[in-house]
mmCIF file of C-alpha atoms and ligand atoms in Angstrom:
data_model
loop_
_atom_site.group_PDB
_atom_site.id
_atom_site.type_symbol
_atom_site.label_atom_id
_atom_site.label_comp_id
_atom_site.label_asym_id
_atom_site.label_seq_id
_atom_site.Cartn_x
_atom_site.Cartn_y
_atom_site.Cartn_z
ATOM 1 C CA UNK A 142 -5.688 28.053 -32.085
ATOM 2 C CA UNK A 143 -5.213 26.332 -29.234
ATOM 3 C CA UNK A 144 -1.806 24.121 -28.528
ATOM 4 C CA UNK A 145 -2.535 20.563 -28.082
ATOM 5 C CA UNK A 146 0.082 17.674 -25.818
ATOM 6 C CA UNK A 147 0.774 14.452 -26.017
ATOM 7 C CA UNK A 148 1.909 13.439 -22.095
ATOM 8 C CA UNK A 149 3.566 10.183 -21.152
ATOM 9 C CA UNK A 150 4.209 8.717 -17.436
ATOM 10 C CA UNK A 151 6.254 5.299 -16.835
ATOM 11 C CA UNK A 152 8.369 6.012 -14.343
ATOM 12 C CA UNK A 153 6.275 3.938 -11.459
ATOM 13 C CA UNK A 154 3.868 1.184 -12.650
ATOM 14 C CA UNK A 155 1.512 2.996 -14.090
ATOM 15 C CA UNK A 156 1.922 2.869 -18.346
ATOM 16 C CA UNK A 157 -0.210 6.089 -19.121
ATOM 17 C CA UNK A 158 -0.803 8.659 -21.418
ATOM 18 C CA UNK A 159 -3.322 11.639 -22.046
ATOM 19 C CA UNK A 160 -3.494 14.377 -25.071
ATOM 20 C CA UNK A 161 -4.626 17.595 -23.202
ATOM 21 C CA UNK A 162 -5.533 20.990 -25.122
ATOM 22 C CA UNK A 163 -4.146 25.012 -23.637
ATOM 23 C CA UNK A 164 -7.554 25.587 -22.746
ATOM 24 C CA UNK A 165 -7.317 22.621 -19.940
ATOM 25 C CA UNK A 166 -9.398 19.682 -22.086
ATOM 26 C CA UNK A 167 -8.759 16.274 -21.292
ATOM 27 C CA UNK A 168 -9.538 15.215 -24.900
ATOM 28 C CA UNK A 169 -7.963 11.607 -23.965
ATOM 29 C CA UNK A 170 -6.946 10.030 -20.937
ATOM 30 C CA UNK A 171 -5.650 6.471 -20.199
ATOM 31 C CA UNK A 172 -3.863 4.477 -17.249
ATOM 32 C CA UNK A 173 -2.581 1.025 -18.026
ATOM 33 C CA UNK A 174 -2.513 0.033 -14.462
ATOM 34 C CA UNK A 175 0.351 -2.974 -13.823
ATOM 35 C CA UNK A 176 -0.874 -2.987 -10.424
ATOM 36 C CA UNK A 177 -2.121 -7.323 -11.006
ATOM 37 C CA UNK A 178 1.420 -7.751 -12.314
ATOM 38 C CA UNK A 179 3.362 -6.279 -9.090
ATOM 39 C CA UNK A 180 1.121 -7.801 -6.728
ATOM 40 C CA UNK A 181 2.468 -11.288 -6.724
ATOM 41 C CA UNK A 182 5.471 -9.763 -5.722
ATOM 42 C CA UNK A 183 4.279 -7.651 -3.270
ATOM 43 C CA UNK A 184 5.288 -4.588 -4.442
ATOM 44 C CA UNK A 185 7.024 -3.279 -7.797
ATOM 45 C CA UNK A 186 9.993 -5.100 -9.339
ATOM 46 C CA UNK A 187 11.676 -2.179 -12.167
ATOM 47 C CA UNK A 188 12.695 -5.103 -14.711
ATOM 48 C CA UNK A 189 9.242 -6.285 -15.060
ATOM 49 C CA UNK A 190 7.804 -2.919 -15.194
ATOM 50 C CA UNK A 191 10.282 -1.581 -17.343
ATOM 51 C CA UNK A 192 8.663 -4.797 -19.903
ATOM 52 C CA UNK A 193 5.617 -4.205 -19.275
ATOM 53 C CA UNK A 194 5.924 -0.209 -20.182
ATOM 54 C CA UNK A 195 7.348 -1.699 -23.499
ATOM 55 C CA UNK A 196 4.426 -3.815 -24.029
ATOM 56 C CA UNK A 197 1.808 -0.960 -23.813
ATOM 57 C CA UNK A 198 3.296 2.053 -24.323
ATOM 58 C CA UNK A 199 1.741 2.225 -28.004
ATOM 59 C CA UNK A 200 -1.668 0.586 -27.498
ATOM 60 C CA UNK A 201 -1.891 3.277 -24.232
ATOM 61 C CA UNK A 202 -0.879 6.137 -26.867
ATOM 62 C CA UNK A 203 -3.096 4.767 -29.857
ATOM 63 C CA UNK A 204 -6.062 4.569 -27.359
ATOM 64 C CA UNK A 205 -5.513 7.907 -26.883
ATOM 65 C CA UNK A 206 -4.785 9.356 -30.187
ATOM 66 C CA UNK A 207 -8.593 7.470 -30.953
ATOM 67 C CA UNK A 208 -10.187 8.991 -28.113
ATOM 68 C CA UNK A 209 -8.941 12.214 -28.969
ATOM 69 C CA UNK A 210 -10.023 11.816 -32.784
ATOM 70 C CA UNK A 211 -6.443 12.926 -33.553
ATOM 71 C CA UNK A 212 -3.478 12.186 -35.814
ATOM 72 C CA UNK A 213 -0.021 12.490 -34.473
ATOM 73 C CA UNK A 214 0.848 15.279 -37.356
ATOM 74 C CA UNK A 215 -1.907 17.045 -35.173
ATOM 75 C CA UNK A 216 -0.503 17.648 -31.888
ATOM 76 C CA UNK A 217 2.103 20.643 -31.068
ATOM 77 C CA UNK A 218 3.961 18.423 -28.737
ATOM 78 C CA UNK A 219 5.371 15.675 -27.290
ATOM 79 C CA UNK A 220 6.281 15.215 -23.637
ATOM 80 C CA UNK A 221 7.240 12.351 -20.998
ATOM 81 C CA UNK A 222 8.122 11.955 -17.824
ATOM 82 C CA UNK A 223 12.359 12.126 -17.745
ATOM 83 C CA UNK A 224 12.784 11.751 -14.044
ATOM 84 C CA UNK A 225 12.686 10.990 -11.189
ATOM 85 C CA UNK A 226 11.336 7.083 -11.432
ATOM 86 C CA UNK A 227 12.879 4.042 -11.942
ATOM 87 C CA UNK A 228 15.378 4.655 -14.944
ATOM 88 C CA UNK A 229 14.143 1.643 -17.034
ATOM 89 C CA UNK A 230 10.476 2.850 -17.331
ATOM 90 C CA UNK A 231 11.263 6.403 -17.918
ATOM 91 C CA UNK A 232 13.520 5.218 -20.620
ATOM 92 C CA UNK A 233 10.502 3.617 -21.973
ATOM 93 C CA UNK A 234 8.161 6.690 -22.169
ATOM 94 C CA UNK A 235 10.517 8.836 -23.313
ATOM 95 C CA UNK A 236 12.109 7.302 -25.761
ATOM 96 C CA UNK A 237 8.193 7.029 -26.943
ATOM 97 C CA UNK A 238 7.918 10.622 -26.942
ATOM 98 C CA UNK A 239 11.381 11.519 -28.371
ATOM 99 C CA UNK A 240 10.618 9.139 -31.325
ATOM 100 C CA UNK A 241 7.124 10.525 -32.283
ATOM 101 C CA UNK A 242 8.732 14.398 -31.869
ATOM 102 C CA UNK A 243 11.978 13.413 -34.099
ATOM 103 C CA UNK A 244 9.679 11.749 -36.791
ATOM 104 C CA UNK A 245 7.006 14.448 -36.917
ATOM 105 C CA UNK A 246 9.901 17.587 -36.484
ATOM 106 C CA UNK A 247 7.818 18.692 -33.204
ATOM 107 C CA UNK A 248 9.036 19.781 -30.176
ATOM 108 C CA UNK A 249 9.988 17.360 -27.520
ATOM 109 C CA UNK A 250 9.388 18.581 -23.529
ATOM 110 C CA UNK A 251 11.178 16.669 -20.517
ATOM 111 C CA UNK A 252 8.979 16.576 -17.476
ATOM 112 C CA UNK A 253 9.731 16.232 -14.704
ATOM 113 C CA UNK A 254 7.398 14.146 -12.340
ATOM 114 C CA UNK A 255 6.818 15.743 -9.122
ATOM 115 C CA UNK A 256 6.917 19.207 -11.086
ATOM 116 C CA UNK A 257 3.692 17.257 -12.619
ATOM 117 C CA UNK A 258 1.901 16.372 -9.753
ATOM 118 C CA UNK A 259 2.249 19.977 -8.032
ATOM 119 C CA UNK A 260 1.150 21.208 -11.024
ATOM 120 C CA UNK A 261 -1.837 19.394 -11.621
ATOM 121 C CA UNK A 262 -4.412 21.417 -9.313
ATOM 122 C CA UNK A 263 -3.534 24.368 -12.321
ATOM 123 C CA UNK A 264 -5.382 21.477 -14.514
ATOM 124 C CA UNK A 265 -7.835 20.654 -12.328
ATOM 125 C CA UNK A 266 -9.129 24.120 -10.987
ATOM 126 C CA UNK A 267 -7.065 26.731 -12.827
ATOM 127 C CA UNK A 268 -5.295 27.210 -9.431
ATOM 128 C CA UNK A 269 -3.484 30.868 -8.931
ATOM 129 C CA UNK A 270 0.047 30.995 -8.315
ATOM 130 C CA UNK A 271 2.078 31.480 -5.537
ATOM 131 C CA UNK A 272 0.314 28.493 -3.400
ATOM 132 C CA UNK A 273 2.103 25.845 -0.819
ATOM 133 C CA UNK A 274 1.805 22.216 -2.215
ATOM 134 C CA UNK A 275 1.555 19.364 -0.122
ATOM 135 C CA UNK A 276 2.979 16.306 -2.286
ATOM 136 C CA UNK A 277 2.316 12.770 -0.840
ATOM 137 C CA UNK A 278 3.544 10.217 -2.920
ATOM 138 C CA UNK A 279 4.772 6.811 -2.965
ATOM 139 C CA UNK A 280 8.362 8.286 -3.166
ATOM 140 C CA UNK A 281 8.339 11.861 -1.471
ATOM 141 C CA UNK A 282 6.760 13.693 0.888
ATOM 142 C CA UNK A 283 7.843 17.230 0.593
ATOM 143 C CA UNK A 284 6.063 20.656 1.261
ATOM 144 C CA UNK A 285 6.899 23.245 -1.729
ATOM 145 C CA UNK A 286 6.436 26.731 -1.737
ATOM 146 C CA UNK A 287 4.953 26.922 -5.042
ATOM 147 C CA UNK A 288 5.705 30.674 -6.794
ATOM 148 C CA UNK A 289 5.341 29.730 -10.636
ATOM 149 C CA UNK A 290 5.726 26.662 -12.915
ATOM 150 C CA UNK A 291 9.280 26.630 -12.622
ATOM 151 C CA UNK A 292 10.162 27.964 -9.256
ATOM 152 C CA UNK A 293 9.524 25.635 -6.369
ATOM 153 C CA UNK A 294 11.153 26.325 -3.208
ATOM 154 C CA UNK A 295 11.515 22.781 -0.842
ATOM 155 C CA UNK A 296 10.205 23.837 2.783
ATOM 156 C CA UNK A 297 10.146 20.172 4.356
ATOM 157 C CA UNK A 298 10.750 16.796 3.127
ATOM 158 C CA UNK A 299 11.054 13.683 5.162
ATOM 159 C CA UNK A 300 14.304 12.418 6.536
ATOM 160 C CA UNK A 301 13.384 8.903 5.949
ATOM 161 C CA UNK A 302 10.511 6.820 4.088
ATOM 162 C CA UNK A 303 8.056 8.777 1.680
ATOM 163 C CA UNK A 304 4.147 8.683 3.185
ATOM 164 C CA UNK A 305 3.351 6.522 0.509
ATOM 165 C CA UNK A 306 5.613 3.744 1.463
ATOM 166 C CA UNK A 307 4.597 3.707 4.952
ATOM 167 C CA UNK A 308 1.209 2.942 4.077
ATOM 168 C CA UNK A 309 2.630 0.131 1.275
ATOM 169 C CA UNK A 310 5.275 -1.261 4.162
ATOM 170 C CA UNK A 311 2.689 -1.565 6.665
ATOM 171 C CA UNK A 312 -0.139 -2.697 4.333
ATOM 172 C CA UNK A 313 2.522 -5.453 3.236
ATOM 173 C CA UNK A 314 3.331 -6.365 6.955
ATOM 174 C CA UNK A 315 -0.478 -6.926 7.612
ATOM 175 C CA UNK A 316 -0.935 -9.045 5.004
ATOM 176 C CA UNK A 317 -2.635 -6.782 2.396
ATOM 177 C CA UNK A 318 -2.029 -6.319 -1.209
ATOM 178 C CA UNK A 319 -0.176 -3.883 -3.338
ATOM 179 C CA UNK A 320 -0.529 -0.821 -3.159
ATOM 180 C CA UNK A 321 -1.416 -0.858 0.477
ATOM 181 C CA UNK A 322 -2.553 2.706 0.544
ATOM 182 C CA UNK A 323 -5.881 2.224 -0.736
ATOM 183 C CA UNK A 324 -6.412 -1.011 1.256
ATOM 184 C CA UNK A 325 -5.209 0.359 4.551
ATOM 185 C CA UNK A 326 -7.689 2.935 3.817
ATOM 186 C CA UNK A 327 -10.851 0.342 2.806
ATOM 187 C CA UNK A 328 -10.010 -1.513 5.823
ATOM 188 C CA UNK A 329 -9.680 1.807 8.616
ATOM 189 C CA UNK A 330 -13.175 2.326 7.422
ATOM 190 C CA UNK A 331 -14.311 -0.837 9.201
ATOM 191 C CA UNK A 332 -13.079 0.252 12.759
ATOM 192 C CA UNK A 333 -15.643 1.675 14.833
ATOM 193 C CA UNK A 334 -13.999 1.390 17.969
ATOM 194 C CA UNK A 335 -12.049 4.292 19.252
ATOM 195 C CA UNK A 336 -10.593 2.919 22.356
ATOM 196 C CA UNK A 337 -9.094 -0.552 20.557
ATOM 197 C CA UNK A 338 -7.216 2.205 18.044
ATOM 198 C CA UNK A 339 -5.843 3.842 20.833
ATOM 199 C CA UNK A 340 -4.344 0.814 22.199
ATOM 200 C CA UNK A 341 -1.964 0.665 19.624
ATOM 201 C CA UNK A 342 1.114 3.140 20.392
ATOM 202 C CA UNK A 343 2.081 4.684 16.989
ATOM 203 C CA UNK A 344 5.095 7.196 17.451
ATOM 204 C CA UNK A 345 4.182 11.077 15.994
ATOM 205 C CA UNK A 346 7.974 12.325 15.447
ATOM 206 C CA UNK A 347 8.859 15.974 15.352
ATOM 207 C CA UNK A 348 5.490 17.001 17.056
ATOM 208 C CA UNK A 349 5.242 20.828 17.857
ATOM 209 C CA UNK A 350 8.556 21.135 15.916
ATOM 210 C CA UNK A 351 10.397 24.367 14.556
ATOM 211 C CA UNK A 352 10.353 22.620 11.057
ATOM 212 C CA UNK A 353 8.580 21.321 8.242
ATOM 213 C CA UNK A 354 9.960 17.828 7.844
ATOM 214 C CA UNK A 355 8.614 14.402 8.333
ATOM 215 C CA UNK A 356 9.920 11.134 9.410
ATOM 216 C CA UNK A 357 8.145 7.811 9.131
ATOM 217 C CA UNK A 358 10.567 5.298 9.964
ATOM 218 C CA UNK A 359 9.948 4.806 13.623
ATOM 219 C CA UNK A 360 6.023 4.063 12.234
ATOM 220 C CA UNK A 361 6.879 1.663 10.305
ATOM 221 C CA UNK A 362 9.111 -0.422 13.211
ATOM 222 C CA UNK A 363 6.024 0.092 15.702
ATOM 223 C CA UNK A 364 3.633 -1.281 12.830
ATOM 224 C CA UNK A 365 5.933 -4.341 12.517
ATOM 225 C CA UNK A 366 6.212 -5.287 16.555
ATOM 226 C CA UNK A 367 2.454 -4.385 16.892
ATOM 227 C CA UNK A 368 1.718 -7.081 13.899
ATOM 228 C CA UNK A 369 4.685 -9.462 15.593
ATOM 229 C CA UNK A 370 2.072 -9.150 19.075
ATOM 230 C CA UNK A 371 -0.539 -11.106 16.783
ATOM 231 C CA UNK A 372 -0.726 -14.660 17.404
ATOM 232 C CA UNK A 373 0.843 -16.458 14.222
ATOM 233 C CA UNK A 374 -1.581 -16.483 11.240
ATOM 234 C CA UNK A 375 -3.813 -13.945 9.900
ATOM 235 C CA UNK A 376 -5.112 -10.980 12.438
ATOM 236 C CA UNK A 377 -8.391 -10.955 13.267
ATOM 237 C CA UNK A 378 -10.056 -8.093 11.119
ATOM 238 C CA UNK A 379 -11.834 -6.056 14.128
ATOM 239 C CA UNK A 380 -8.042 -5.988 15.119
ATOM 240 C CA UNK A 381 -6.519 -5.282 11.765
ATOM 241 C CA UNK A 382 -9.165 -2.780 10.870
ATOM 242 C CA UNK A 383 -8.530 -0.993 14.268
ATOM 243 C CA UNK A 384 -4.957 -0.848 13.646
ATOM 244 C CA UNK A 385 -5.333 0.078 9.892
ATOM 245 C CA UNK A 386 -7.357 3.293 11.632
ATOM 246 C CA UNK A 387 -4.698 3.953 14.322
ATOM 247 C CA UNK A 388 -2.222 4.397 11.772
ATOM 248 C CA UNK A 389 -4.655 6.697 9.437
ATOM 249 C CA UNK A 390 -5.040 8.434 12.988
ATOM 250 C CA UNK A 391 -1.323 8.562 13.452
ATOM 251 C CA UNK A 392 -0.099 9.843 9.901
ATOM 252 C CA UNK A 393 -3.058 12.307 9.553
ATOM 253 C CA UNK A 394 -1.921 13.704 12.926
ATOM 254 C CA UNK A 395 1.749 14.378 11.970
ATOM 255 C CA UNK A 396 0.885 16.308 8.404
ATOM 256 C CA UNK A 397 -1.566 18.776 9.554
ATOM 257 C CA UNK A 398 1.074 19.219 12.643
ATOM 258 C CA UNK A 399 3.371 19.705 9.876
ATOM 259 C CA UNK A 400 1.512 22.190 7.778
ATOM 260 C CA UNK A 401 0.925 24.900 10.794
ATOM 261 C CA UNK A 402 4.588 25.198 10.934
ATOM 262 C CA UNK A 403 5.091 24.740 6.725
ATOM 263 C CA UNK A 404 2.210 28.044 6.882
ATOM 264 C CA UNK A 405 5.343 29.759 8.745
ATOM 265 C CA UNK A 406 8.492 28.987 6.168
ATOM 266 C CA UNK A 407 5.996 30.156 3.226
ATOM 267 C CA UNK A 408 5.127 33.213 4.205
ATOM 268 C CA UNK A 409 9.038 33.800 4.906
ATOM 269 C CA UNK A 410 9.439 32.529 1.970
ATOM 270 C CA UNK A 411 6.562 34.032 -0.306
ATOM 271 C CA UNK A 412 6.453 37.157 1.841
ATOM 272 C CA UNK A 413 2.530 36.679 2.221
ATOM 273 C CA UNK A 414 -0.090 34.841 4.115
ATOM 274 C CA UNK A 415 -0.789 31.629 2.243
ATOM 275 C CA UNK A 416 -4.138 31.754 0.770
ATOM 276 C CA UNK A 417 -3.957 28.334 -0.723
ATOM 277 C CA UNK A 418 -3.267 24.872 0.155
ATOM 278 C CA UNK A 419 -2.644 22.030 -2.630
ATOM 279 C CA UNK A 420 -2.058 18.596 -1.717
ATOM 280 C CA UNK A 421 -0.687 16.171 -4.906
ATOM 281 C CA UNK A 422 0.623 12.683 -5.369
ATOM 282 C CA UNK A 423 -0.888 9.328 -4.829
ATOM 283 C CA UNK A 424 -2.228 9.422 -1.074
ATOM 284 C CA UNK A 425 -4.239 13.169 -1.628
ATOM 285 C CA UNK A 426 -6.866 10.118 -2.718
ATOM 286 C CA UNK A 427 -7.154 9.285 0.670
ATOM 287 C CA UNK A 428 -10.360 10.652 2.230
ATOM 288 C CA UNK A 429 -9.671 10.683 5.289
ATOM 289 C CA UNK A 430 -6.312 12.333 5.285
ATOM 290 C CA UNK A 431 -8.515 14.875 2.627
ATOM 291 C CA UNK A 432 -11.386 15.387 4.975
ATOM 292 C CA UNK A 433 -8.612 16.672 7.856
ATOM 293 C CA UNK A 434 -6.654 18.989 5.905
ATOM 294 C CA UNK A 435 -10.327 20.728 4.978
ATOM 295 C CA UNK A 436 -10.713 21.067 8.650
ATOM 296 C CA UNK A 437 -7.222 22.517 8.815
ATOM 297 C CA UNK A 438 -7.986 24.674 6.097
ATOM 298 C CA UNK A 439 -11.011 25.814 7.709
ATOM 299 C CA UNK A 440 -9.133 27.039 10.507
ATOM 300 C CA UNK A 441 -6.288 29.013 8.759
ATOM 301 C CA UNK A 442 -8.619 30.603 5.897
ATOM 302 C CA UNK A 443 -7.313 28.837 2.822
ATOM 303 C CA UNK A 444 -8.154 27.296 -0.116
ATOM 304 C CA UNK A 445 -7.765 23.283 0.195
ATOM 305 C CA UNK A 446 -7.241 22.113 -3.703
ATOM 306 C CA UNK A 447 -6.882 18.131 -4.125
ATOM 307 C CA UNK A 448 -7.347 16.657 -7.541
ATOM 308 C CA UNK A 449 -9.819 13.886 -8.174
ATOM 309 C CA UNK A 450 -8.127 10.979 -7.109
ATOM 310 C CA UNK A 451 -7.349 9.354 -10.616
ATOM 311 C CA UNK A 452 -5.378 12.719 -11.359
ATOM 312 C CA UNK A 453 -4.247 12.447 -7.812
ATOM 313 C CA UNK A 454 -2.073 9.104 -8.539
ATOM 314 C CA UNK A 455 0.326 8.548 -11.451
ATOM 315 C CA UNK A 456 -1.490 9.745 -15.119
ATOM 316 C CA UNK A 457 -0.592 10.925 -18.381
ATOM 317 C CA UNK A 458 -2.569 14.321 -18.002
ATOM 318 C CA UNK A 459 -0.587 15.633 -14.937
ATOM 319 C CA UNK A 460 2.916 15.331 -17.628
ATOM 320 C CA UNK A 461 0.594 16.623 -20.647
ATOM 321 C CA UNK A 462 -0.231 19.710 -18.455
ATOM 322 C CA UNK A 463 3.281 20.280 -16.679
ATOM 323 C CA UNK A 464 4.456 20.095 -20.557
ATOM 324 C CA UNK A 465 1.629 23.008 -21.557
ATOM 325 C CA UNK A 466 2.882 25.095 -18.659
ATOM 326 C CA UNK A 467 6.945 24.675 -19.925
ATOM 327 C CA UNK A 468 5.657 25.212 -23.229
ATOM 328 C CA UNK A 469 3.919 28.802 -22.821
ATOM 329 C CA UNK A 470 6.868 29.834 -21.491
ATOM 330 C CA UNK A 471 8.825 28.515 -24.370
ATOM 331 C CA UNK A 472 10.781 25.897 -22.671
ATOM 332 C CA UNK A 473 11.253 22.833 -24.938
ATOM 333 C CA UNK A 474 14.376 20.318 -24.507
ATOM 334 C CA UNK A 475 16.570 18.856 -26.730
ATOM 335 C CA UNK A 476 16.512 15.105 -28.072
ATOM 336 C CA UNK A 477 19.564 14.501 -25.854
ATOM 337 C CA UNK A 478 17.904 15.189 -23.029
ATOM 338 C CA UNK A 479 19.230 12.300 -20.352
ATOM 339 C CA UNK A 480 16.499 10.569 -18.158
ATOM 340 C CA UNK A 481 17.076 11.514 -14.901
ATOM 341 C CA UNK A 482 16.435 8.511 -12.157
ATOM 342 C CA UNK A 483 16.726 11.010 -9.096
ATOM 343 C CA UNK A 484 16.024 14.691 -10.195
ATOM 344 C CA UNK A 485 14.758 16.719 -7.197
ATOM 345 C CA UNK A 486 12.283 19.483 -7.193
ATOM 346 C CA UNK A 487 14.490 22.851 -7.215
ATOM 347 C CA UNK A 488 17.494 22.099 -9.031
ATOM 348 C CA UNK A 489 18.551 23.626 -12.516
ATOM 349 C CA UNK A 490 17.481 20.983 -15.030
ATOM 350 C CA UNK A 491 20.423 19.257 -16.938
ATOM 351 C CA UNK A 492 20.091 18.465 -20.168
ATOM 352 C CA UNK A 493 21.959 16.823 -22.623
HETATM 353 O O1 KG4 B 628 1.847 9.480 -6.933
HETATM 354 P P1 KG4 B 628 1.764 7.994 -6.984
HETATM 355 O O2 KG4 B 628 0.701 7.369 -7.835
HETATM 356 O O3 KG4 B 628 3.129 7.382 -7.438
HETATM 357 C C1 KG4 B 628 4.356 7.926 -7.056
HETATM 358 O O4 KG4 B 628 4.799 8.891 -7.723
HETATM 359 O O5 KG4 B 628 4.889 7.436 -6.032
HETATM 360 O O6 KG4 B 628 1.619 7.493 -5.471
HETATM 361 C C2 KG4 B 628 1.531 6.145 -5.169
HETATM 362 C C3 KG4 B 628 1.327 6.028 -3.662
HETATM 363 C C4 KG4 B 628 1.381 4.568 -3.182
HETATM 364 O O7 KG4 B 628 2.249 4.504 -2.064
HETATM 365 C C5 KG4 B 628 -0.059 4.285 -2.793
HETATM 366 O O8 KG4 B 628 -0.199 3.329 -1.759
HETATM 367 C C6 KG4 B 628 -0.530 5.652 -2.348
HETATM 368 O O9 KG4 B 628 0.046 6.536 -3.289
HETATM 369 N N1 KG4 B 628 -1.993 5.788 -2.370
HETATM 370 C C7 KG4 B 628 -2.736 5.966 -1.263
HETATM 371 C C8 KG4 B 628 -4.086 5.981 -1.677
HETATM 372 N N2 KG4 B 628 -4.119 5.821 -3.045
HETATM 373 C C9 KG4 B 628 -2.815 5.705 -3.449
HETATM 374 N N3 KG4 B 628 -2.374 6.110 0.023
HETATM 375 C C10 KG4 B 628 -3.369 6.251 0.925
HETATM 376 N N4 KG4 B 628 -4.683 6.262 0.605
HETATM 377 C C11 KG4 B 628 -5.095 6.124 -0.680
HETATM 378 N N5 KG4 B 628 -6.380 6.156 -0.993
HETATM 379 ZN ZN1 ZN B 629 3.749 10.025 -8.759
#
């Protein structure tokens, strides 16, 4: 008999849930994106999330428990994302889950998020332990060394702003709407002129260096004086598509720079060639940024895994699954357990 999880996110502004099975069936999946909310404000604002969590949380779950054909006395489970996020949403979700456990004396499982998006190529493609894990999100950029579902070694993070809010930051500072990632992306795909990309000088930081880490600060400065250059009003869009491309150029340039040397820390690390390459979180939907690393892994014999991009950015089924692996090893958490707003990949979970 097969376990079956309940999985809720709300830690970003995504309300979401998904009831997956031990044999890897989605049997219900469903985002409530807030995406229309946020954009007026040009990016997310945690009170009104936090509301709007509370507002769908149960519709998202009873959608669900429909699709699924399922009663809640049904499920083995219940899990939710407990950290990292902002605190008021991840209250929201977990408090969901805690409730439904307590009521139906099941066991409750704390996941935590980025654990959940490493972990989701293991849904997607029953991908073999150890692997390196490239996580792009809108909060962290990180390389892990990835040697089971709870050991994660951190080979490279970046020493500034997360990919993901490079791409929202400069979107935002061009005039485009939230989440920028996508549209910077849309818009790159209208620039067919090489030599008006290179025009714009983009820094690459840390080129050629002895380390895995990233820094995306200095991008974001040189987006903002190459947008000040504009004439006031809205740029042209040959110009803004051309930029929007340079900086695809730019940031696609730095990670696979970054991965030859993040090859080197895993095998020092894992003590063997790496055989396979994962990259998770919210900008692995970006094709072009997907299309290079399949180059890279060309080159360097491995096995590029990316998840379709709807379990790529924030989803139920990513916590569901993290929960399923925690779970075969027997790892449930308490009803105490605290939500955690900055809980980073590595560290011994607290708990109550
Ligand atoms: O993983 P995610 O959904 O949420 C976090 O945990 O942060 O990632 C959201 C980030 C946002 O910064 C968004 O702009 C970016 O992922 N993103 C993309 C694309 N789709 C989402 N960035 C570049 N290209 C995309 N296609
Ligand atoms: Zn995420």
């Amino acid at each position: 008999m097969s376990t079956v999880i309940l999985g809720i996110e709300t830690s970003c502004d995504e309300t979401a849930a998904a009831i997956i099975d031990s044999d890897r069936n989605i049997l219900a999946h469903h985002v409530y994106s807030q995406m229309k909310t946020h954009r007026a404000h040009g990016g997310v604002v945690p009170e009104i999330a936090a509301r709007k969590h509370v507002e769908k949380i149960m519709p998202v779950i009873e959608t669900c428990l429909d699709e699924a054909g399922l009663k809640p006395s049904q499920l083995t489970a219940f899990a939710a994302t407990c950290g990292p996020g902002l605190i008021g949403g991840v209250m929201v979700g977990m408090m969901a889950a805690k409730g439904m456990a307590a009521a139906l004396d099941k066991p409750f499982i704390a996941v935590n998020h980025l654990e959940a998006h490493v972990l989701t190529p293991r849904l997607t493609s029953n991908l073999e332990f150890p692997y390196l894990a490239l996580l792009v999100s809108g909060g962290h950029t990180q390389f892990l060394a990835v040697e089971s579902a709870t050991t994660m070694h951190l080979l490279g993070t970046t020493r500034d702003d997360a990919l993901g809010e490079a791409f929202d930051k400069s979107a935002k500072m061009m005039g485009l709407p939230y989440p920028g990632g996508p549209e910077i992306e849309k818009l790159a795909l209208k620039s067919n002129d090489r030599e008006k990309e290179k025009a714009y000088k983009l820094p690459r930081p840390f080129l050629g260096a002895k380390h895995a880490d990233f820094s995306f600060s200095g991008l974001k400065t040189a987006m903002r004086q190459n947008i000040e250059a504009f004439p006031e009003g809205p740029i042209p869009e040959t110009e803004a598509a051309a930029l929007a491309s340079a900086f695809q150029h730019c940031v696609v340039e730095t990670i696979i720079d970054r991965c030859q040397y993040a090859l080197e820390l895993y095998k020092s690390h894992i003590g063997e060639n790496c055989a396979r390459l994962a990259v998770v979180g919210g900008v692995a939907a970006n094709q072009y940024l997907a299309q290079q690393l399949a180059d890279f892994s060309n080159t360097h014999n491995l096995t590029l895994d990316i998840a379709p991009p709807a379990l790529c950015t924030d989803n139920g089924a990513m916590i569901a699954w993290a929960a399923h692996e925690r779970y075969a090893l027997g790892r449930v958490d308490t009803l105490d357990f605290k939500a955690l707003p900055r809980w980073p990949l590595g560290k011994a979970r607290k708990n109550g």
